[in-house]
GROMACS .gro file of N, CA and C in nm:
model
  381
    1VAL      N    1  17.424  -2.005   5.220
    1VAL     CA    2  17.297  -2.030   5.183
    1VAL      C    3  17.274  -2.180   5.072
    2ASP      N    4  17.168  -2.177   5.138
    2ASP     CA    5  17.149  -2.281   5.031
    2ASP      C    6  17.117  -2.242   4.951
    3VAL      N    7  17.172  -2.349   4.822
    3VAL     CA    8  17.133  -2.290   4.654
    3VAL      C    9  17.100  -2.443   4.564
    4ASP      N   10  17.078  -2.472   4.432
    4ASP     CA   11  17.079  -2.552   4.355
    4ASP      C   12  17.202  -2.500   4.322
    5PRO      N   13  17.292  -2.644   4.314
    5PRO     CA   14  17.423  -2.718   4.275
    5PRO      C   15  17.447  -2.645   4.107
    6THR      N   16  17.341  -2.683   4.069
    6THR     CA   17  17.355  -2.621   3.868
    6THR      C   18  17.348  -2.493   3.889
    7THR      N   19  17.257  -2.418   3.933
    7THR     CA   20  17.244  -2.279   3.931
    7THR      C   21  17.235  -2.189   3.993
    8LEU      N   22  17.314  -2.255   4.135
    8LEU     CA   23  17.361  -2.132   4.243
    8LEU      C   24  17.269  -2.010   4.291
    9ARG      N   25  17.111  -2.070   4.212
    9ARG     CA   26  17.006  -2.027   4.276
    9ARG      C   27  16.960  -2.042   4.417
   10SER      N   28  16.962  -1.975   4.501
   10SER     CA   29  16.907  -1.990   4.651
   10SER      C   30  16.765  -2.107   4.637
   11THR      N   31  16.768  -2.233   4.703
   11THR     CA   32  16.671  -2.303   4.705
   11THR      C   33  16.539  -2.202   4.790
   12LYS      N   34  16.556  -2.139   4.852
   12LYS     CA   35  16.415  -2.074   4.929
   12LYS      C   36  16.438  -1.903   4.895
   13PHE      N   37  16.477  -1.822   4.828
   13PHE     CA   38  16.470  -1.698   4.819
   13PHE      C   39  16.513  -1.689   4.606
   14SER      N   40  16.387  -1.701   4.535
   14SER     CA   41  16.418  -1.685   4.393
   14SER      C   42  16.452  -1.584   4.368
   15ASN      N   43  16.483  -1.485   4.444
   15ASN     CA   44  16.600  -1.352   4.369
   15ASN      C   45  16.730  -1.346   4.416
   16VAL      N   46  16.789  -1.433   4.479
   16VAL     CA   47  16.904  -1.474   4.520
   16VAL      C   48  16.966  -1.558   4.504
   17TRP      N   49  17.104  -1.547   4.454
   17TRP     CA   50  17.219  -1.656   4.391
   17TRP      C   51  17.335  -1.609   4.497
   18SER      N   52  17.411  -1.714   4.488
   18SER     CA   53  17.498  -1.698   4.598
   18SER      C   54  17.643  -1.819   4.506
   19LEU      N   55  17.739  -1.765   4.555
   19LEU     CA   56  17.892  -1.820   4.469
   19LEU      C   57  17.976  -1.835   4.621
   20GLY      N   58  18.084  -1.880   4.600
   20GLY     CA   59  18.247  -1.912   4.644
   20GLY      C   60  18.182  -1.957   4.801
   21ASP      N   61  18.201  -1.970   4.889
   21ASP     CA   62  18.269  -2.016   5.019
   21ASP      C   63  18.118  -1.953   5.097
   22ALA      N   64  18.019  -1.832   5.005
   22ALA     CA   65  17.884  -1.837   5.093
   22ALA      C   66  17.814  -1.908   5.086
   23MET      N   67  17.793  -1.978   4.971
   23MET     CA   68  17.726  -2.130   4.922
   23MET      C   69  17.754  -2.276   4.999
   24ASN      N   70  17.645  -2.364   4.951
   24ASN     CA   71  17.631  -2.512   5.041
   24ASN      C   72  17.652  -2.595   4.914
   25ALA      N   73  17.674  -2.537   4.803
   25ALA     CA   74  17.678  -2.619   4.683
   25ALA      C   75  17.798  -2.692   4.718
   26PRO      N   76  17.862  -2.876   4.705
   26PRO     CA   77  17.957  -2.925   4.692
   26PRO      C   78  18.048  -2.964   4.638
   27ASN      N   79  18.085  -2.861   4.639
   27ASN     CA   80  18.251  -2.802   4.552
   27ASN      C   81  18.333  -2.754   4.654
   28ALA      N   82  18.440  -2.735   4.563
   28ALA     CA   83  18.554  -2.701   4.594
   28ALA      C   84  18.574  -2.568   4.614
   29LYS      N   85  18.600  -2.490   4.764
   29LYS     CA   86  18.592  -2.343   4.790
   29LYS      C   87  18.716  -2.317   4.803
   30THR      N   88  18.758  -2.275   4.618
   30THR     CA   89  18.857  -2.202   4.564
   30THR      C   90  18.834  -2.108   4.528
   31MET      N   91  18.963  -2.013   4.425
   31MET     CA   92  18.948  -1.885   4.367
   31MET      C   93  18.903  -1.947   4.228
   32ALA      N   94  18.974  -2.059   4.179
   32ALA     CA   95  18.941  -2.134   4.065
   32ALA      C   96  18.811  -2.136   4.013
   33ALA      N   97  18.693  -2.209   4.127
   33ALA     CA   98  18.593  -2.220   4.136
   33ALA      C   99  18.482  -2.105   4.092
   34VAL      N  100  18.535  -2.009   4.215
   34VAL     CA  101  18.447  -1.867   4.185
   34VAL      C  102  18.462  -1.794   4.049
   35ARG      N  103  18.618  -1.837   3.947
   35ARG     CA  104  18.627  -1.769   3.851
   35ARG      C  105  18.510  -1.850   3.744
   36LYS      N  106  18.465  -1.950   3.787
   36LYS     CA  107  18.367  -2.015   3.694
   36LYS      C  108  18.213  -2.006   3.739
   37GLN      N  109  18.220  -1.995   3.856
   37GLN     CA  110  18.086  -1.955   3.908
   37GLN      C  111  18.006  -1.796   3.902
   38ALA      N  112  18.105  -1.726   3.906
   38ALA     CA  113  18.037  -1.553   3.843
   38ALA      C  114  17.997  -1.550   3.742
   39PRO      N  115  18.030  -1.619   3.599
   39PRO     CA  116  17.950  -1.597   3.506
   39PRO      C  117  17.892  -1.658   3.493
   40ILE      N  118  17.827  -1.769   3.554
   40ILE     CA  119  17.686  -1.826   3.536
   40ILE      C  120  17.598  -1.768   3.610
   41VAL      N  121  17.660  -1.745   3.744
   41VAL     CA  122  17.524  -1.643   3.813
   41VAL      C  123  17.553  -1.527   3.781
   42ALA      N  124  17.607  -1.481   3.660
   42ALA     CA  125  17.533  -1.288   3.593
   42ALA      C  126  17.480  -1.322   3.506
   43GLU      N  127  17.508  -1.475   3.389
   43GLU     CA  128  17.391  -1.520   3.271
   43GLU      C  129  17.233  -1.538   3.355
   44ASN      N  130  17.241  -1.603   3.479
   44ASN     CA  131  17.110  -1.674   3.506
   44ASN      C  132  17.095  -1.515   3.596
   45LEU      N  133  17.113  -1.436   3.614
   45LEU     CA  134  17.034  -1.310   3.674
   45LEU      C  135  16.993  -1.228   3.537
   46LEU      N  136  17.073  -1.277   3.438
   46LEU     CA  137  17.041  -1.179   3.338
   46LEU      C  138  16.903  -1.275   3.230
   47ALA      N  139  16.986  -1.393   3.269
   47ALA     CA  140  16.846  -1.502   3.218
   47ALA      C  141  16.671  -1.485   3.292
   48ASP      N  142  16.699  -1.470   3.402
   48ASP     CA  143  16.611  -1.432   3.498
   48ASP      C  144  16.521  -1.316   3.454
   49THR      N  145  16.539  -1.194   3.400
   49THR     CA  146  16.467  -1.074   3.358
   49THR      C  147  16.389  -1.161   3.264
   50GLY      N  148  16.404  -1.227   3.186
   50GLY     CA  149  16.281  -1.285   3.089
   50GLY      C  150  16.332  -1.279   2.985
   51ASP      N  151  16.472  -1.190   2.917
   51ASP     CA  152  16.526  -1.183   2.780
   51ASP      C  153  16.575  -1.270   2.717
   52PRO      N  154  16.473  -1.296   2.599
   52PRO     CA  155  16.507  -1.444   2.545
   52PRO      C  156  16.685  -1.455   2.509
   53VAL      N  157  16.718  -1.337   2.501
   53VAL     CA  158  16.850  -1.350   2.460
   53VAL      C  159  16.978  -1.386   2.541
   54PHE      N  160  16.933  -1.374   2.664
   54PHE     CA  161  16.994  -1.480   2.791
   54PHE      C  162  16.935  -1.616   2.773
   55LEU      N  163  17.009  -1.716   2.801
   55LEU     CA  164  16.999  -1.838   2.809
   55LEU      C  165  17.019  -1.866   2.962
   56PRO      N  166  16.967  -1.940   3.066
   56PRO     CA  167  17.030  -2.011   3.184
   56PRO      C  168  17.129  -2.078   3.187
   57LYS      N  169  17.290  -2.100   3.261
   57LYS     CA  170  17.373  -2.181   3.213
   57LYS      C  171  17.368  -2.233   3.351
   58THR      N  172  17.466  -2.376   3.340
   58THR     CA  173  17.480  -2.459   3.474
   58THR      C  174  17.620  -2.464   3.496
   59TYR      N  175  17.630  -2.515   3.613
   59TYR     CA  176  17.764  -2.517   3.717
   59TYR      C  177  17.779  -2.659   3.717
   60ASP      N  178  17.928  -2.691   3.658
   60ASP     CA  179  17.938  -2.827   3.678
   60ASP      C  180  18.041  -2.842   3.807
   61GLY      N  181  18.039  -2.804   3.867
   61GLY     CA  182  18.093  -2.779   4.002
   61GLY      C  183  18.243  -2.796   4.016
   62TYR      N  184  18.305  -2.710   3.933
   62TYR     CA  185  18.401  -2.716   3.871
   62TYR      C  186  18.497  -2.641   3.997
   63GLY      N  187  18.627  -2.723   4.000
   63GLY     CA  188  18.718  -2.655   4.116
   63GLY      C  189  18.820  -2.694   4.080
   64SER      N  190  18.961  -2.623   4.160
   64SER     CA  191  19.102  -2.684   4.091
   64SER      C  192  19.148  -2.675   4.235
   65CYS      N  193  19.263  -2.790   4.251
   65CYS     CA  194  19.351  -2.740   4.408
   65CYS      C  195  19.477  -2.837   4.343
   66PRO      N  196  19.541  -2.729   4.358
   66PRO     CA  197  19.740  -2.786   4.324
   66PRO      C  198  19.786  -2.879   4.440
   67LEU      N  199  19.783  -2.946   4.452
   67LEU     CA  200  19.794  -3.036   4.533
   67LEU      C  201  19.994  -3.101   4.545
   68THR      N  202  20.043  -3.064   4.684
   68THR     CA  203  20.215  -3.059   4.639
   68THR      C  204  20.207  -3.214   4.696
   69VAL      N  205  20.274  -3.283   4.611
   69VAL     CA  206  20.352  -3.418   4.608
   69VAL      C  207  20.440  -3.442   4.639
   70GLU      N  208  20.557  -3.354   4.663
   70GLU     CA  209  20.724  -3.326   4.664
   70GLU      C  210  20.736  -3.163   4.703
   71ARG      N  211  20.881  -3.143   4.691
   71ARG     CA  212  20.932  -3.035   4.663
   71ARG      C  213  20.942  -3.023   4.525
   72GLY      N  214  20.885  -2.866   4.476
   72GLY     CA  215  20.889  -2.897   4.326
   72GLY      C  216  20.829  -2.933   4.201
   73LYS      N  217  20.695  -3.031   4.300
   73LYS     CA  218  20.629  -3.099   4.261
   73LYS      C  219  20.507  -3.098   4.302
   74ILE      N  220  20.393  -3.050   4.170
   74ILE     CA  221  20.226  -3.092   4.210
   74ILE      C  222  20.148  -3.141   4.133
   75LEU      N  223  20.035  -3.159   4.192
   75LEU     CA  224  19.919  -3.198   4.107
   75LEU      C  225  19.835  -3.121   4.097
   76LEU      N  226  19.832  -3.048   3.987
   76LEU     CA  227  19.715  -2.947   3.965
   76LEU      C  228  19.573  -3.072   3.957
   77ALA      N  229  19.479  -3.077   4.059
   77ALA     CA  230  19.397  -3.162   3.996
   77ALA      C  231  19.230  -3.075   3.975
   78GLU      N  232  19.194  -3.048   3.857
   78GLU     CA  233  19.081  -2.955   3.825
   78GLU      C  234  18.976  -3.100   3.805
   79PHE      N  235  18.897  -3.069   3.907
   79PHE     CA  236  18.750  -3.188   3.879
   79PHE      C  237  18.623  -3.113   3.918
   80GLY      N  238  18.509  -3.151   3.880
   80GLY     CA  239  18.393  -3.088   3.899
   80GLY      C  240  18.288  -3.184   4.005
   81TYR      N  241  18.160  -3.159   4.001
   81TYR     CA  242  18.102  -3.280   4.106
   81TYR      C  243  18.141  -3.433   4.038
   82GLY      N  244  18.083  -3.504   4.166
   82GLY     CA  245  18.118  -3.625   4.166
   82GLY      C  246  18.273  -3.679   4.163
   83GLY      N  247  18.360  -3.591   4.101
   83GLY     CA  248  18.538  -3.589   4.092
   83GLY      C  249  18.549  -3.610   3.944
   84LYS      N  250  18.443  -3.569   3.871
   84LYS     CA  251  18.491  -3.572   3.743
   84LYS      C  252  18.606  -3.467   3.693
   85LEU      N  253  18.705  -3.536   3.616
   85LEU     CA  254  18.802  -3.455   3.579
   85LEU      C  255  18.790  -3.342   3.474
   86LEU      N  256  18.794  -3.221   3.504
   86LEU     CA  257  18.778  -3.129   3.392
   86LEU      C  258  18.911  -3.036   3.391
   87PRO      N  259  18.963  -3.072   3.333
   87PRO     CA  260  19.097  -3.055   3.294
   87PRO      C  261  19.084  -2.918   3.230
   88THR      N  262  19.169  -2.789   3.217
   88THR     CA  263  19.109  -2.667   3.146
   88THR      C  264  19.256  -2.633   3.019
   89LEU      N  265  19.386  -2.721   3.070
   89LEU     CA  266  19.519  -2.718   2.997
   89LEU      C  267  19.505  -2.867   2.912
   90PRO      N  268  19.544  -2.847   2.762
   90PRO     CA  269  19.550  -3.017   2.747
   90PRO      C  270  19.665  -3.088   2.808
   91SER      N  271  19.649  -3.220   2.780
   91SER     CA  272  19.724  -3.303   2.873
   91SER      C  273  19.837  -3.271   2.822
   92ALA      N  274  19.883  -3.276   2.714
   92ALA     CA  275  20.045  -3.282   2.660
   92ALA      C  276  20.104  -3.172   2.745
   93ILE      N  277  20.031  -3.080   2.800
   93ILE     CA  278  20.099  -2.935   2.852
   93ILE      C  279  20.117  -2.953   3.043
   94ILE      N  280  20.004  -2.992   3.063
   94ILE     CA  281  19.973  -3.023   3.208
   94ILE      C  282  19.893  -3.153   3.250
   95ASP      N  283  19.947  -3.294   3.266
   95ASP     CA  284  19.824  -3.385   3.323
   95ASP      C  285  19.817  -3.349   3.416
   96GLY      N  286  19.659  -3.340   3.466
   96GLY     CA  287  19.610  -3.329   3.601
   96GLY      C  288  19.626  -3.462   3.667
   97SER      N  289  19.641  -3.610   3.595
   97SER     CA  290  19.674  -3.695   3.704
   97SER      C  291  19.823  -3.808   3.738
   98LYS      N  292  19.906  -3.657   3.704
   98LYS     CA  293  19.997  -3.704   3.767
   98LYS      C  294  20.115  -3.578   3.811
   99PRO      N  295  20.205  -3.562   3.906
   99PRO     CA  296  20.246  -3.448   3.958
   99PRO      C  297  20.359  -3.390   3.822
  100SER      N  298  20.389  -3.265   3.863
  100SER     CA  299  20.495  -3.204   3.742
  100SER      C  300  20.528  -3.091   3.815
  101ARG      N  301  20.707  -3.070   3.766
  101ARG     CA  302  20.717  -2.938   3.777
  101ARG      C  303  20.659  -2.822   3.673
  102LEU      N  304  20.602  -2.893   3.611
  102LEU     CA  305  20.565  -2.768   3.499
  102LEU      C  306  20.417  -2.696   3.598
  103ALA      N  307  20.351  -2.789   3.667
  103ALA     CA  308  20.187  -2.778   3.736
  103ALA      C  309  20.307  -2.686   3.843
  104TRP      N  310  20.411  -2.723   3.862
  104TRP     CA  311  20.448  -2.647   4.020
  104TRP      C  312  20.488  -2.502   4.014
  105TYR      N  313  20.531  -2.511   3.925
  105TYR     CA  314  20.577  -2.326   3.824
  105TYR      C  315  20.483  -2.273   3.836
  106LEU      N  316  20.416  -2.333   3.705
  106LEU     CA  317  20.284  -2.257   3.718
  106LEU      C  318  20.166  -2.196   3.805
  107LYS      N  319  20.169  -2.243   3.964
  107LYS     CA  320  20.095  -2.217   4.081
  107LYS      C  321  20.232  -2.132   4.190
  108GLU      N  322  20.390  -2.165   4.124
  108GLU     CA  323  20.450  -2.093   4.224
  108GLU      C  324  20.475  -1.964   4.165
  109MET      N  325  20.479  -1.949   4.010
  109MET     CA  326  20.553  -1.821   3.961
  109MET      C  327  20.441  -1.735   3.861
  110ILE      N  328  20.315  -1.867   3.818
  110ILE     CA  329  20.244  -1.766   3.737
  110ILE      C  330  20.069  -1.743   3.766
  111MET      N  331  20.074  -1.825   3.867
  111MET     CA  332  19.962  -1.792   3.887
  111MET      C  333  19.897  -1.702   3.980
  112PRO      N  334  20.048  -1.658   4.035
  112PRO     CA  335  20.028  -1.551   4.175
  112PRO      C  336  19.990  -1.408   4.142
  113PRO      N  337  20.056  -1.367   4.014
  113PRO     CA  338  20.050  -1.241   3.964
  113PRO      C  339  19.923  -1.242   3.882
  114ILE      N  340  19.906  -1.316   3.869
  114ILE     CA  341  19.689  -1.310   3.768
  114ILE      C  342  19.681  -1.301   3.837
  115TYR      N  343  19.618  -1.377   3.979
  115TYR     CA  344  19.549  -1.377   4.088
  115TYR      C  345  19.545  -1.273   4.123
  116TRP      N  346  19.655  -1.186   4.186
  116TRP     CA  347  19.637  -1.068   4.239
  116TRP      C  348  19.642  -0.923   4.192
  117GLN      N  349  19.666  -0.941   4.040
  117GLN     CA  350  19.706  -0.860   3.936
  117GLN      C  351  19.575  -0.854   3.868
  118ALA      N  352  19.496  -0.964   3.833
  118ALA     CA  353  19.351  -0.975   3.756
  118ALA      C  354  19.237  -1.040   3.805
  119MET      N  355  19.247  -1.123   3.857
  119MET     CA  356  19.143  -1.186   3.924
  119MET      C  357  19.082  -1.129   4.021
  120VAL      N  358  19.113  -1.071   4.129
  120VAL     CA  359  19.142  -1.060   4.250
  120VAL      C  360  19.023  -0.925   4.230
  121LYS      N  361  19.084  -0.846   4.056
  121LYS     CA  362  19.037  -0.726   4.080
  121LYS      C  363  18.955  -0.753   3.943
  122GLY      N  364  18.877  -0.804   3.907
  122GLY     CA  365  18.772  -0.865   3.805
  122GLY      C  366  18.798  -0.843   3.718
  123ILE      N  367  18.932  -0.867   3.611
  123ILE     CA  368  19.000  -0.916   3.494
  123ILE      C  369  19.012  -1.050   3.482
  124GLU      N  370  18.905  -1.083   3.352
  124GLU     CA  371  18.904  -1.191   3.327
  124GLU      C  372  19.025  -1.223   3.203
  125LEU      N  373  19.082  -1.356   3.247
  125LEU     CA  374  19.184  -1.379   3.139
  125LEU      C  375  19.113  -1.525   3.017
  126PRO      N  376  19.138  -1.474   2.854
  126PRO     CA  377  19.105  -1.643   2.839
  126PRO      C  378  19.180  -1.736   2.884
  127VAL      N  379  19.125  -1.896   2.907
  127VAL     CA  380  19.239  -1.979   2.906
  127VAL      C  381  19.148  -2.082   2.841
   0.00000   0.00000   0.00000
């Protein structure tokens, strides 16, 4: 689906929005991206009703890719459009510019249960 990369609204049909792998915005196609896109699309749908309570939101291209650099170490790359770094955790915890064991532990032990037990079921966790 051809979309405006900031609103995720179809460029051909004003009543269509898209997210994830189905749309053509130049972002990483990851669950982390969809987690950020879904609320944007929901808010923009509500804003489109004309209710002044809801204001349009913009998507910054956020995506996250855990890049394995060696056994037990990954680089948790979080970025937006144009490669802009968009870390969600303080760099004192996980520095997205350096591989770490903590990032590997997060990917291997923490994220799978969060993904399978919450994210795919639509349960939003504060981050």
